[in-house]
Coordinates of C-alpha atoms in Angstrom, one line a residue:
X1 CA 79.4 7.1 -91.2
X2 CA 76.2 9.3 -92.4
X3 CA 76.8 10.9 -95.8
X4 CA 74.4 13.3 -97.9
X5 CA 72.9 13.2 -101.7
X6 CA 70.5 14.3 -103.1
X7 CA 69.2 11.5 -104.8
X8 CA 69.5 7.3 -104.2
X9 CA 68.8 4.4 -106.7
X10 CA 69.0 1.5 -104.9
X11 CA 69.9 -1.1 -108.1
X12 CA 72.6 -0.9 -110.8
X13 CA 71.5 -3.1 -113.2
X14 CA 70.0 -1.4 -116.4
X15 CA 67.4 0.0 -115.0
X16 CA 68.8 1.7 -112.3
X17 CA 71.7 2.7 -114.3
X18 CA 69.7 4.0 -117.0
X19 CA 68.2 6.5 -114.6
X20 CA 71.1 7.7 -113.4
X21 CA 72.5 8.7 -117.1
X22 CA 69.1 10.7 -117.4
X23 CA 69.3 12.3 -114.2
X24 CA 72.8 13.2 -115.0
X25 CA 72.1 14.1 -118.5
X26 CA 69.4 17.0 -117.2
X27 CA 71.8 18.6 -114.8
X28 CA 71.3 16.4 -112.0
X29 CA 74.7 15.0 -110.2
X30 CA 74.0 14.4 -106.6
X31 CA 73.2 11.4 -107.0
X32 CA 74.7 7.7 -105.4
X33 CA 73.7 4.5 -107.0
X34 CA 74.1 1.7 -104.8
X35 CA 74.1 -2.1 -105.6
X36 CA 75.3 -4.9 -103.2
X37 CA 76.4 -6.6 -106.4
X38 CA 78.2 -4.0 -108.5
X39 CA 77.0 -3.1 -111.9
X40 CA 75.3 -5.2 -113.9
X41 CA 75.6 -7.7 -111.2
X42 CA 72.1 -9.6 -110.9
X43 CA 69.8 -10.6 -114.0
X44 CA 70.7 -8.0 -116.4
X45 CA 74.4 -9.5 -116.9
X46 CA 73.1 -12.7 -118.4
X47 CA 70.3 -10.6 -120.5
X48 CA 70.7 -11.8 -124.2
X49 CA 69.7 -8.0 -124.8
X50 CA 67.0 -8.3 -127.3
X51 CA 65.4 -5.4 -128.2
X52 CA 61.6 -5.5 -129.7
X53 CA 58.8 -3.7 -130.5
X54 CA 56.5 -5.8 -131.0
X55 CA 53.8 -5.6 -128.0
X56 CA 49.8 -6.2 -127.5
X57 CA 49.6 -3.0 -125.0
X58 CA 50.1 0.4 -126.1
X59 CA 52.4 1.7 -123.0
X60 CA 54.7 -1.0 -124.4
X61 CA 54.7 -0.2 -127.9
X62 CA 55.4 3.7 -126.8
X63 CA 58.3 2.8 -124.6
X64 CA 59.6 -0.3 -127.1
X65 CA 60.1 2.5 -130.0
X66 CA 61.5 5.3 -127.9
X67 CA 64.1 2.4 -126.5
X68 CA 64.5 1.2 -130.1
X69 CA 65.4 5.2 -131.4
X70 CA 67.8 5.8 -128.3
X71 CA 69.4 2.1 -129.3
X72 CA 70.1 3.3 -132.6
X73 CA 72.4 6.4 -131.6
X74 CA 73.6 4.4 -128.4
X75 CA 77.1 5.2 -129.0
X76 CA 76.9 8.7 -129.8
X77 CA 75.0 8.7 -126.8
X78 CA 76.8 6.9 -124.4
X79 CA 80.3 7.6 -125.7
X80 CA 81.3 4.1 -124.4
X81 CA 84.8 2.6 -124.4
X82 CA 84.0 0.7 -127.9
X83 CA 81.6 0.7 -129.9
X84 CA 77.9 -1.0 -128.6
X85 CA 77.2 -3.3 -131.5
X86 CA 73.1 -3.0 -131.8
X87 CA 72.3 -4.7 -135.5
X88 CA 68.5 -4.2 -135.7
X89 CA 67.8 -7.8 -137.5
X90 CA 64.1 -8.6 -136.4
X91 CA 61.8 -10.8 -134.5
X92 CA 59.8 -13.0 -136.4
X93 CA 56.8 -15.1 -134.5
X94 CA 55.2 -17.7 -136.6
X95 CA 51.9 -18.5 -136.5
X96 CA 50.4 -22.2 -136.6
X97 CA 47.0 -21.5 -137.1
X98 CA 44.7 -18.9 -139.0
X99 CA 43.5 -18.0 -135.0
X100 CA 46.5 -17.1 -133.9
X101 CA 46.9 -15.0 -136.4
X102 CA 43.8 -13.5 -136.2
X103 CA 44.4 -13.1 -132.2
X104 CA 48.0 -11.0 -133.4
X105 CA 45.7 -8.4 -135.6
X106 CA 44.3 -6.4 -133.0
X107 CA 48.3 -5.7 -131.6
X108 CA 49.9 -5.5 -135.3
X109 CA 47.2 -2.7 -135.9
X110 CA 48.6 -1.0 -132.3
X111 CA 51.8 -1.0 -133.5
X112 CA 51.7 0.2 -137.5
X113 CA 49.0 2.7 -135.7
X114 CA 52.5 4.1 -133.6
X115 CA 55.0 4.2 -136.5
X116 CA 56.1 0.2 -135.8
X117 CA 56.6 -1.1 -139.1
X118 CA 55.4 -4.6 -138.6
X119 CA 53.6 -6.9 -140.9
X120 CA 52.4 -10.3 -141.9
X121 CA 54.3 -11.8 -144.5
X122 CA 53.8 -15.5 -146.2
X123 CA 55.8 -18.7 -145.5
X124 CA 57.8 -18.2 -148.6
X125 CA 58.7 -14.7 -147.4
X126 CA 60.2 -16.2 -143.6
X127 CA 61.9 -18.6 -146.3
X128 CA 64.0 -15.7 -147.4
X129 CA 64.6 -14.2 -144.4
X130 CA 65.5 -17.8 -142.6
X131 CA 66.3 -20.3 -145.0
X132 CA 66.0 -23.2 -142.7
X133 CA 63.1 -22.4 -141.3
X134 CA 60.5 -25.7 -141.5
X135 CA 57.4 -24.0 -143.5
X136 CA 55.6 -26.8 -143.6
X137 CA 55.3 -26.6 -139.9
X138 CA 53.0 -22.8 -139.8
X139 CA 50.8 -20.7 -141.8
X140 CA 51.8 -17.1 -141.4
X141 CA 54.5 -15.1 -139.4
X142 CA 54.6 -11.3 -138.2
X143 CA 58.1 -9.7 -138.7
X144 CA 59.4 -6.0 -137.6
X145 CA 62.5 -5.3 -139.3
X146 CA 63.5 -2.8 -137.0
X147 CA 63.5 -5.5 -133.8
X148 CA 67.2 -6.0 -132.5
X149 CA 69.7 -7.4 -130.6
X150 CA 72.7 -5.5 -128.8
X151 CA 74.6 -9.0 -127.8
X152 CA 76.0 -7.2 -124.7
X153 CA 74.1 -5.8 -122.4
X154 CA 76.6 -5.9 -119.3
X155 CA 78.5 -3.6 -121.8
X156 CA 75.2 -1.7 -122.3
X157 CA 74.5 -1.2 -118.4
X158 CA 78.4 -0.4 -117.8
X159 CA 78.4 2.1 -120.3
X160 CA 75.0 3.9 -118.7
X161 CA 76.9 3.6 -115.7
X162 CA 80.4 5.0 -117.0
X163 CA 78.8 8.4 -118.8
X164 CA 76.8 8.8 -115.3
X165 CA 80.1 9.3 -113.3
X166 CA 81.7 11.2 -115.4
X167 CA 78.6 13.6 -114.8
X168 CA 80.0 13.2 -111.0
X169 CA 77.5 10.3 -109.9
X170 CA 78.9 7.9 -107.7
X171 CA 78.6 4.4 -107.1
X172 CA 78.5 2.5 -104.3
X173 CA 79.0 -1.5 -103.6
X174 CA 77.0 -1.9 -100.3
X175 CA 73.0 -3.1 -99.1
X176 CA 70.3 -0.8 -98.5
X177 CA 68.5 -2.8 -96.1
X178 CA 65.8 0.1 -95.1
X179 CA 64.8 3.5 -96.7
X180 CA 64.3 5.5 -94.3
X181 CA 61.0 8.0 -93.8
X182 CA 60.1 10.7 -91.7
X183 CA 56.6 12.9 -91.7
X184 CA 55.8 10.6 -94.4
X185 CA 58.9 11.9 -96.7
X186 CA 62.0 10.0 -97.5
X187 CA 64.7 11.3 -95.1
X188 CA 67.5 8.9 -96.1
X189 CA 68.7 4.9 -96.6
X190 CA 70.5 2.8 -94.1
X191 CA 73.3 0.8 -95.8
X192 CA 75.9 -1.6 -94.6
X193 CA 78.7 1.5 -93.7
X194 CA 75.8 3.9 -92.5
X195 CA 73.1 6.3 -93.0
X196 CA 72.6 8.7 -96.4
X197 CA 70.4 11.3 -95.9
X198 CA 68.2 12.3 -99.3
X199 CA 65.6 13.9 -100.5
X200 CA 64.5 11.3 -103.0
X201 CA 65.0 7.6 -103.2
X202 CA 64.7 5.2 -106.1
X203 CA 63.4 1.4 -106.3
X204 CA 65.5 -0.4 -108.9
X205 CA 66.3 -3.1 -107.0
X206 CA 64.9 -5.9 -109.5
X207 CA 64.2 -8.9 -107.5
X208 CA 65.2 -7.5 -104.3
X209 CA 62.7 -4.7 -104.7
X210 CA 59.9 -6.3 -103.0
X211 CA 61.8 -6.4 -99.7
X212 CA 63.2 -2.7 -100.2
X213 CA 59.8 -1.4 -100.3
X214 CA 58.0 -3.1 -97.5
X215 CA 61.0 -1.5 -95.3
X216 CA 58.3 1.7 -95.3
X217 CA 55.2 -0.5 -95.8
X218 CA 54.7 -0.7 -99.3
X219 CA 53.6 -4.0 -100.2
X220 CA 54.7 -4.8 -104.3
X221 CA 52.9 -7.5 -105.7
X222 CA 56.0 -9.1 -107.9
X223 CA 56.6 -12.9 -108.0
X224 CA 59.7 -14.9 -109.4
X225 CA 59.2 -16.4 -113.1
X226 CA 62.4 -18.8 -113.9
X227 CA 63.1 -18.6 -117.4
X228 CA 66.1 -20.9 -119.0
X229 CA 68.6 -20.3 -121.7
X230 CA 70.2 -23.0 -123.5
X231 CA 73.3 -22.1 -125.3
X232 CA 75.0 -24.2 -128.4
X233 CA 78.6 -24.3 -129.7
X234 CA 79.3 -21.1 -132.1
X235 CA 78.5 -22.1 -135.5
X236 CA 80.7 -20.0 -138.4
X237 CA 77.8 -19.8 -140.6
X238 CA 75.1 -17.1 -140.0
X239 CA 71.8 -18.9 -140.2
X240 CA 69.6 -17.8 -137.9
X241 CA 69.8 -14.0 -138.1
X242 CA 66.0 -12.2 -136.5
X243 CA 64.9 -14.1 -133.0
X244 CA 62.2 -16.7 -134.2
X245 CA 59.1 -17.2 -131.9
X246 CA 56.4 -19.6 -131.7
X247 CA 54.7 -18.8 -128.8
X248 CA 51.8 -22.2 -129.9
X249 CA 55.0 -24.2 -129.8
X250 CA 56.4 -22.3 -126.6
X251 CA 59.8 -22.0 -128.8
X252 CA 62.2 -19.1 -129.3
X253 CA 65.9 -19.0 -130.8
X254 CA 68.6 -16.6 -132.2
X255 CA 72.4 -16.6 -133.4
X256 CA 74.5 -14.5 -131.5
X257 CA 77.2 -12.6 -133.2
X258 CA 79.6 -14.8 -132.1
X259 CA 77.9 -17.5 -133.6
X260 CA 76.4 -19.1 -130.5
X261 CA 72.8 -20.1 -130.7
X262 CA 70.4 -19.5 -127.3
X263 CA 67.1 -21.0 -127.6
X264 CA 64.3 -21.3 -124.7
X265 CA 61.4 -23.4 -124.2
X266 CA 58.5 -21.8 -123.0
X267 CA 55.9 -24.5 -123.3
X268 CA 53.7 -24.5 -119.7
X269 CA 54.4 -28.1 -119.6
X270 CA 58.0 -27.6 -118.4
X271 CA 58.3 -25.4 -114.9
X272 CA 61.2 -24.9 -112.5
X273 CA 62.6 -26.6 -111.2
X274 CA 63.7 -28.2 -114.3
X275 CA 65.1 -31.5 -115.0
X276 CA 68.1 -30.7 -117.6
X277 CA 68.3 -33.5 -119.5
X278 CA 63.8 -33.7 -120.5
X279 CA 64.0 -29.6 -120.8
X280 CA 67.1 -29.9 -123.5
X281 CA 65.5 -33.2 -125.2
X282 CA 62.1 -30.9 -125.3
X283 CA 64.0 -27.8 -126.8
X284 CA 65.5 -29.8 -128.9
X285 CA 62.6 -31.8 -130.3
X286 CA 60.9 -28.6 -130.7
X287 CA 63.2 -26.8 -132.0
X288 CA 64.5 -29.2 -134.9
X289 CA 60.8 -29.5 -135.9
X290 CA 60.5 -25.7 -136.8
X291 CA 64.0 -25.2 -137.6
X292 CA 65.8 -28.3 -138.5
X293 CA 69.7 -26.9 -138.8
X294 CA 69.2 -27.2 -135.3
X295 CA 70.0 -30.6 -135.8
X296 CA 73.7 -29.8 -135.9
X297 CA 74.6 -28.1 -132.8
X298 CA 75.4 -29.1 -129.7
X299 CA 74.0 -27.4 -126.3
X300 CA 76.8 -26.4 -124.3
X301 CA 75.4 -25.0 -121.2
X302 CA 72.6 -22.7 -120.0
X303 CA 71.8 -19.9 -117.6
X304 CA 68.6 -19.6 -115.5
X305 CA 67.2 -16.1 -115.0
X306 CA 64.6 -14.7 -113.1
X307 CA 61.9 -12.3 -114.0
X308 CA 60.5 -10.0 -111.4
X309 CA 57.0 -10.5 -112.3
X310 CA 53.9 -8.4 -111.7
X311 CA 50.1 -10.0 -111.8
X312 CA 49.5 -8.2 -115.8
X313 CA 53.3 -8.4 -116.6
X314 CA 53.8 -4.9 -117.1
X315 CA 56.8 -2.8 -114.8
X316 CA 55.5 -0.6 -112.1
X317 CA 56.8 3.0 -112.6
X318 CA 56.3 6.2 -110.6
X319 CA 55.6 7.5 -107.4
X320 CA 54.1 6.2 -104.5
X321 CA 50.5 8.1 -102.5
X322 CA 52.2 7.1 -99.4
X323 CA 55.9 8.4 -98.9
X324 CA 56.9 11.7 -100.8
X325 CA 60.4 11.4 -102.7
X326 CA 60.1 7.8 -103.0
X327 CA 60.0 5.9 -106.7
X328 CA 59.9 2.9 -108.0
X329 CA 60.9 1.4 -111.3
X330 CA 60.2 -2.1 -110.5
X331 CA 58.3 -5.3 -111.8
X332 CA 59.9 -5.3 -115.2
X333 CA 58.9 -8.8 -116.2
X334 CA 61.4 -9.6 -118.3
X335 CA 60.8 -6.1 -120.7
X336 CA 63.4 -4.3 -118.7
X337 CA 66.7 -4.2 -120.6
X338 CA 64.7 -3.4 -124.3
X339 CA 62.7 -0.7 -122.3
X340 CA 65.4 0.7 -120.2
X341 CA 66.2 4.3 -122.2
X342 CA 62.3 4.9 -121.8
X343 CA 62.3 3.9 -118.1
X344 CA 65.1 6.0 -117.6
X345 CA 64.3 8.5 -119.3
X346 CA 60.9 8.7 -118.2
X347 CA 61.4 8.2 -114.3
X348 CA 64.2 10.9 -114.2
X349 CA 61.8 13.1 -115.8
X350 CA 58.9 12.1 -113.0
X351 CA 61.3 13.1 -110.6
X352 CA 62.5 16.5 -111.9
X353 CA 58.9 17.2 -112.4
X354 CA 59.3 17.8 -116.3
X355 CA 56.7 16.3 -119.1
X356 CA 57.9 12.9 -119.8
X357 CA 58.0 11.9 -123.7
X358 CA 56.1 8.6 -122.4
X359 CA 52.9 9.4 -120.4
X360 CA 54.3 6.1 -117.9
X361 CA 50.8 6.6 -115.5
X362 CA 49.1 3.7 -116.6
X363 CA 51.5 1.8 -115.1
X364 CA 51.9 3.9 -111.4
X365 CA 51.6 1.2 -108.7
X366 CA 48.0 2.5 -108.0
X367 CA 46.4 0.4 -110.7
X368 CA 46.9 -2.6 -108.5
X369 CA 44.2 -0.7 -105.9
X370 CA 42.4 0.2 -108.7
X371 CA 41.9 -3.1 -110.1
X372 CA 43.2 -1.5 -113.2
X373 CA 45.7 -4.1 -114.6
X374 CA 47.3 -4.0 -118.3
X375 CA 47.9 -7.2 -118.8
X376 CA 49.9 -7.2 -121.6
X377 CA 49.5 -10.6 -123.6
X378 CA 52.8 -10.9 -125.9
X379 CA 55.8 -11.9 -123.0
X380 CA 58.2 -14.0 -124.2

C-alpha cells in the first residue's frame, strides 16, 4: 500500500499531538500522525502533568509561560469531551541553606524579569500555604502561584489529538521504521502497511526518536534517565495542595485531586535499577522529615518513567542542515508535557515558515556541533 500526505509526525504522545492541533489550527490538514502505540501510549500516559514555570534558562521560562497561558483557556481551546481540570496551585522548592538560596536568585530574577510572578517567601509563609510542612527542617522557599497541575494528561494528549481530526488529521496505529530521503529532501516514511510519500516529516518519537533519526544519518545525542513515582492510598483531606521540592534533599510530593499522593526521590544516591523496598524506606524517611503527615499514608504502587534526555537537558527543536522537510521535536527531558502548547505551537509555525511567538533556535540540534549547550540547572 503507498499513500500520500502532506505532512508526517511520527509520535502521538503530547508532543506530537500538540503539533498536529497547531498545524490543523493554521489551515493545515494533510497531515497523518502515526504511533505504534496509539495516543498517549508511551511516557506521556503516566505523566503526573505538572505544569511549572519556574526554570534557570530563559528558553524555558518563555515556553513554561506561553504553556501556562494556553493551560489556562485549555478547554475553550480544545473543546474536549469534559472539561480538562488545570487548578493552578503552585510549586514550592525549599531551600536548606542561605547558598541555595542564593544559587536560586540569579533564575528568580529570569523569571519576575518575564512576567513569572515568583518569589521568596519565609518559613512561616510555606506554613500557611502547607500546614504540615516541617519548618524546622529549611530556611527559605521560592513559590509561583501560578505553577499547576492538570491531573490528566492522557485526557490532555487525547483531547489535542480529538480537535486535530476533526480538522481532517488522521491517525494511524503502525511503526515508522525509516524516513525516507531523496536528493537530500524527505520523500516519504516506510511503515508496517507501506510507503507515505510527504513533503515534510516530523520527529516526536520520544524515546524511539534516536533510532528514527539515524534511519537518514542523523545521530541525536539522548540517553534514558529512569525516574520513579510512588503513589499512596487517596487521603479525603486536602493537605498537600502546590508540589513541594527539595532538590538538597532530592524530595518532591503533591496530592492529586483524587486525593492520591505521588512523591519521588531524586537523591543521586538511589539509581536504576532500584531496589523497592530501600527506594520506598528512603522516600519515606525523607519525606516524613520535611513533611511529617506523610507518616499516615500507605504507598500503594508506583510507575517508572523514562526521560529522553539530552547532554544540557533541554528538548531539541527545529530543523535539521542535512535533510530538507525533516523536524524534530525530540529530547524533552522530562519538560515535555508542561511545554507541549509552546512546542507545538512553535514547531508548526517552523514548518509553515511563519514568526514563532517563541524564538525555539537556541535549542535547534546544531548547538550540539557548536558546543553551544544550555544546560538548564532546575530539572526535577
Amino acid at each position: 500500500m503507498r499513500e500520500k500526505a502532506e505532512i508526517v509526525i511520527v509520535g502521538a504522545g503530547v508532543i506530537g499531538c500538540s503539533i498536529a492541533y497547531f498545524l490543523s489550527k493554521k489551515g493545515y490538514s494533510d497531515i497523518v500522525v502515526i504511533d505504534k502505540g496509539g495516543i498517549s501510549s508511551g511516557i506521556t500516559g503516566i505523566c503526573p502533568g505538572g505544569v511549572r514555570q519556574q526554570w534557570g534558562t530563559e528558553i524555558n521560562c518563555l515556553m513554561a509561560k506561553a504553556s501556562t497561558e494556553f493551560y489556562q483557556r485549555i478547554n475553550d481551546e480544545l473543546e474536549p469531551e469534559y472539561e480538562i481540570k488545570f487548578r493552578q496551585v503552585g510549586y514550592l522548592y525549599l531551600f536548606h541553606s542561605e547558598q541555595a538560596a542564593k544559587n536560586y536568585q540569579p533564575s528568580l530574577e529570569l523569571q519576575n524579569r518575564l512576567g513569572i510572578p515568583t518569589k521568596f517567601i519565609t518559613r512561616d509563609e510555606v506554613k500557611e500555604i502547607v500546614p504540615g510542612v516541617n519548618t524546622d527542617t529549611f530556611l527559605s522557599a521560592s513559590y509561583c502561584p501560578t505553577d499547576g497541575f492538570a491531573d490528566d494528561a492522557y485526557h490532555v494528549t487525547t483531547s489535542f489529538a480529538a480537535a486535530a481530526k476533526r480538522r481532517g488529521v488522521r491517525f494511524i496505529l503502525d511503526e515508522v521504521p525509516q524516513i525516507l530521503v531523496e536528493n537530500n529532501r524527505v520523500a516519504g516514511v516506510q511503515t508496517g502497511r507501506g510507503r507515505i510519500d510527504c513533503s515534510f516529516v516530523v520527529n516526536a518519537a520520544g524515546l524511539g526518536s534516536k533510532e528514527l533519526a539515524a534511519t537518514i544519518g542523523v545521530e541525536i545525542p539522548i540517553q534514558p534517565e529512569v525516574r520513579r513515582i510512588l503513589y499512596t492510598n487517596r487521603i479525603e483531606e486536602r493537605i498537600l495542595e502546590p508540589l513541594l521540592i527539595s532538590f538538597e534533599r532530592g524530595f518532591a510530593a503533591k496530592q492529586l485531586t483524587d486525593g492520591t499522593i505521588y512523591l519521588s526521590y531524586l537523591g543521586s544516591d538511589m539509581k536504576p535499577p532500584y531496589n523497592s523496598f530501600d527506594y520506598q524506606m528512603k522516600a519515606a524517611e525523607v519525606g516524613m522529615e520535611l513533611f511529617p503527615p506523610l507518616e499516615q499514608v500507605e504507598f500503594r504502587t508506583h510507575v517508572d518513567g523514562t526521560y529522553d534526555s539530552t547532554p544540557d537537558h533541554q528538548a531539541i527543536l527545529g530543523g535539521v542542515d542535512e535533510v530538507a522537510g525533516y523536524y524534530q521535536a525530540i529530547g524533552m527531558s522530562g519538560h515535555g508535557f508542561m511545554m507541549a502548547p509552546a512546542i507545538g505551537e512553535t514547531i508548526a509555525d517552523t514548518i509553515i515558515g511563519n514568526k514563532t511567538s517563541v524564538d525555539i533556535s537556541p535549542l535547534h540540534f546544531n548547538r550540539f556541533r557548536q558546543n553551544a549547550l544550555i544546560p538548564e540547572p532546575r530539572v526535577v
